[in-house]
Every structure is written in structure tokens, then in C-alpha cells.
XYZ file of C-alpha atoms in Angstrom:
87
model
C 56.495 -51.998 -12.822
C 60.069 -54.347 -12.476
C 60.997 -57.269 -11.666
C 62.870 -56.012 -8.061
C 59.442 -54.304 -7.022
C 56.895 -57.448 -8.247
C 58.681 -59.622 -5.834
C 58.681 -57.687 -3.009
C 54.929 -57.518 -3.164
C 52.781 -60.275 -0.521
C 52.526 -63.947 -2.356
C 48.295 -62.745 -2.603
C 49.628 -59.274 -4.292
C 51.961 -60.870 -6.918
C 48.728 -63.344 -7.327
C 45.929 -60.276 -7.861
C 48.366 -58.373 -10.083
C 48.975 -61.037 -12.364
C 45.810 -62.225 -13.024
C 44.271 -58.667 -13.301
C 47.087 -58.235 -16.434
C 45.820 -60.990 -17.632
C 41.380 -60.349 -17.294
C 42.604 -56.609 -18.338
C 42.626 -58.524 -22.003
C 47.221 -58.647 -21.412
C 49.271 -62.077 -23.264
C 51.260 -63.885 -20.339
C 54.143 -62.274 -22.774
C 52.742 -58.723 -22.827
C 53.242 -59.340 -18.630
C 56.579 -60.885 -19.072
C 57.493 -58.020 -21.067
C 55.956 -55.197 -18.807
C 58.055 -56.904 -15.476
C 61.704 -57.034 -17.632
C 61.856 -60.671 -17.463
C 60.253 -63.718 -19.140
C 58.724 -67.009 -18.716
C 61.988 -68.301 -17.169
C 62.742 -65.516 -14.727
C 59.140 -65.773 -13.701
C 59.786 -69.953 -12.822
C 62.649 -69.067 -11.241
C 61.024 -67.024 -8.277
C 58.459 -69.822 -7.925
C 55.608 -67.972 -10.633
C 54.375 -70.244 -14.039
C 51.893 -69.169 -16.434
C 49.145 -71.910 -16.410
C 47.500 -72.341 -19.986
C 44.431 -74.775 -19.615
C 43.274 -72.020 -16.522
C 44.611 -69.209 -18.237
C 46.291 -68.062 -15.303
C 49.185 -67.527 -13.102
C 50.045 -69.966 -10.216
C 52.688 -69.480 -6.966
C 54.011 -72.181 -6.017
C 53.137 -72.648 -2.525
C 57.221 -73.721 -1.313
C 59.120 -70.995 -4.226
C 62.599 -73.557 -4.027
C 65.952 -72.443 -4.177
C 65.937 -69.582 -6.331
C 64.148 -67.086 -4.014
C 64.980 -65.695 -0.523
C 61.318 -65.042 0.213
C 60.518 -68.098 3.186
C 57.079 -69.522 2.560
C 56.048 -70.090 6.231
C 56.303 -73.505 6.173
C 59.856 -73.582 7.454
C 60.532 -74.437 10.992
C 62.393 -71.338 13.049
C 65.490 -73.711 13.161
C 65.697 -74.233 9.095
C 65.737 -70.698 8.805
C 68.796 -70.287 11.116
C 66.315 -68.530 13.985
C 67.210 -68.624 17.597
C 63.835 -69.414 19.662
C 60.591 -71.166 19.123
C 59.964 -73.848 16.468
C 57.912 -71.846 13.847
C 58.453 -69.035 11.537
C 55.407 -66.434 12.232
């Protein structure tokens, strides 16, 4: 899977795929290599490996490096006319 294909997945699917890779015995570096990126590349889209938990964490508010909406934005903030919350 490429990084672009991975980013197109839903948030829940992203977390499941990443943690399934770890459960299959891959290291975080193996997962980064399979996606064709590195730790910083996934960090830019709000995904981090947490060593004490030995799992990947996806930030609920992904930040400015991604165009994916988190669902917490108001429609007016996202430039969508009509309504006050993005569904």
C-alpha cells in the first residue's frame, strides 16, 4: 500500500491497518518502509507510534499538514454554506 492509498482510508481503517501490521510482527520502521515514508511523514498527517503502548495513535485533530476534516469543525469554519456542523 502506498502512503496516498493509506491516507484515503477512513480513520478507523488506518488505525486498524497500522496496528494489524504490528500484531503481525512488523516493526514501526517496517511499516514506514511499506508505506514509502518515515516517522516524520506519518507525523505530518497526525499519526504517531507510541512506544510504551506499542501501537500507533491517530490524533483526533490532525493539524495543518492535512486537508482531512476531523469532524469537529464548524461548517462555517470549513467554508461550507448552510448549517453549523459538518456531518
